[in-house]
mmCIF file of C-alpha atoms in Angstrom:
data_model
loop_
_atom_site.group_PDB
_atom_site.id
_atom_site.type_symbol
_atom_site.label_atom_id
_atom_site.label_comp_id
_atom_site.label_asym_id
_atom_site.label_seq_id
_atom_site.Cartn_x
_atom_site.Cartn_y
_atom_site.Cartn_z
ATOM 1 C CA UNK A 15 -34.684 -20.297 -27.287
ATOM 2 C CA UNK A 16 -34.520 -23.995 -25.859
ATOM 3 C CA UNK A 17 -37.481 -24.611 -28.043
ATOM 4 C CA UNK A 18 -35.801 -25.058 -31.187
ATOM 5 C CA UNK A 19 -32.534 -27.035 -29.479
ATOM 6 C CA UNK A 20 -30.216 -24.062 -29.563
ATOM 7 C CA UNK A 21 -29.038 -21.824 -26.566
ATOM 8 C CA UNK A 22 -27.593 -18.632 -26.353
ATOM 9 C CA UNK A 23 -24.918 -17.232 -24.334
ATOM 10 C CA UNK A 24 -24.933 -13.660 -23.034
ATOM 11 C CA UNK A 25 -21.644 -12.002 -21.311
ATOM 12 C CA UNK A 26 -20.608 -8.733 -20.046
ATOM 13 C CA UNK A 27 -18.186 -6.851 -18.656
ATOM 14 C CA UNK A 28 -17.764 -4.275 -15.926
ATOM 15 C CA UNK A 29 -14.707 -1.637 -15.263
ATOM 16 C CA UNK A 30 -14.033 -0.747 -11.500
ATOM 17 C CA UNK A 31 -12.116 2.908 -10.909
ATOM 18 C CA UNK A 32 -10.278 3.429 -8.157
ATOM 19 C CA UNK A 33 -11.185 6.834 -6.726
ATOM 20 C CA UNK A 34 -8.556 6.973 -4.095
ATOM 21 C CA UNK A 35 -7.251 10.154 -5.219
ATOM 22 C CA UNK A 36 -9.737 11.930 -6.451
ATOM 23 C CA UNK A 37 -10.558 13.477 -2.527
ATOM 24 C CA UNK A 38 -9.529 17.054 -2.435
ATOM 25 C CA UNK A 39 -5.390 17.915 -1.788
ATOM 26 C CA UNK A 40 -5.804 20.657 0.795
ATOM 27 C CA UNK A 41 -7.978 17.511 2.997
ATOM 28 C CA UNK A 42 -5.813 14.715 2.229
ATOM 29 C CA UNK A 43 -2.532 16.498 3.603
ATOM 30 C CA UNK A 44 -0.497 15.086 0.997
ATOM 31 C CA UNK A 45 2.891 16.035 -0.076
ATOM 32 C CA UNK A 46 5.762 15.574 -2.473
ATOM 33 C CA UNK A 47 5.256 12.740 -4.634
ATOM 34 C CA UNK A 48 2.159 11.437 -2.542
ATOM 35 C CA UNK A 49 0.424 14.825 -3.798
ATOM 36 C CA UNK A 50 2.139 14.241 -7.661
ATOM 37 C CA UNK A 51 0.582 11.133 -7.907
ATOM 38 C CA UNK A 52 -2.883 12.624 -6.637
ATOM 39 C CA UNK A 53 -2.805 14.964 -9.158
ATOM 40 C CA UNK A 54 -1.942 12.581 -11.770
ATOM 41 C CA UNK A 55 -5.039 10.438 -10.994
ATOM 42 C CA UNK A 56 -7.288 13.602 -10.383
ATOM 43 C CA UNK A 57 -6.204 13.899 -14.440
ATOM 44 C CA UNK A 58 -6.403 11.185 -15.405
ATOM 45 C CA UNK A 59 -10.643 10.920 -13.590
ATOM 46 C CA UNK A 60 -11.158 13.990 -15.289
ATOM 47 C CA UNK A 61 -10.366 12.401 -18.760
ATOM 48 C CA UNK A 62 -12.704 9.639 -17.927
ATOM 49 C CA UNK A 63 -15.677 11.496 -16.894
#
């Protein structure tokens, strides 16, 4: 408190995820390593969650 002459500092932090690819392949009409790479996020969101 500023009562006694001292102050306090309080920080955070907050993570963003990109969810590009985590849309469904069959909608996206993705292919070849476009549809790799979706699945490689889509695994790596379900690790997360």
């Amino acid at each position: 408190s500023m009562a006694d002459g001292l102050s306090s500092l309080r920080t955070s932090r907050i993570n963003l995820v990109d969810l590009a690819g985590s849309e469904r392949q069959k909608l996206t009409g993705a292919a070849g390593e476009r549809l790799k790479e979706a699945g490689n996020i889509n695994r790596s969101l379900s690790q997360l969650g």
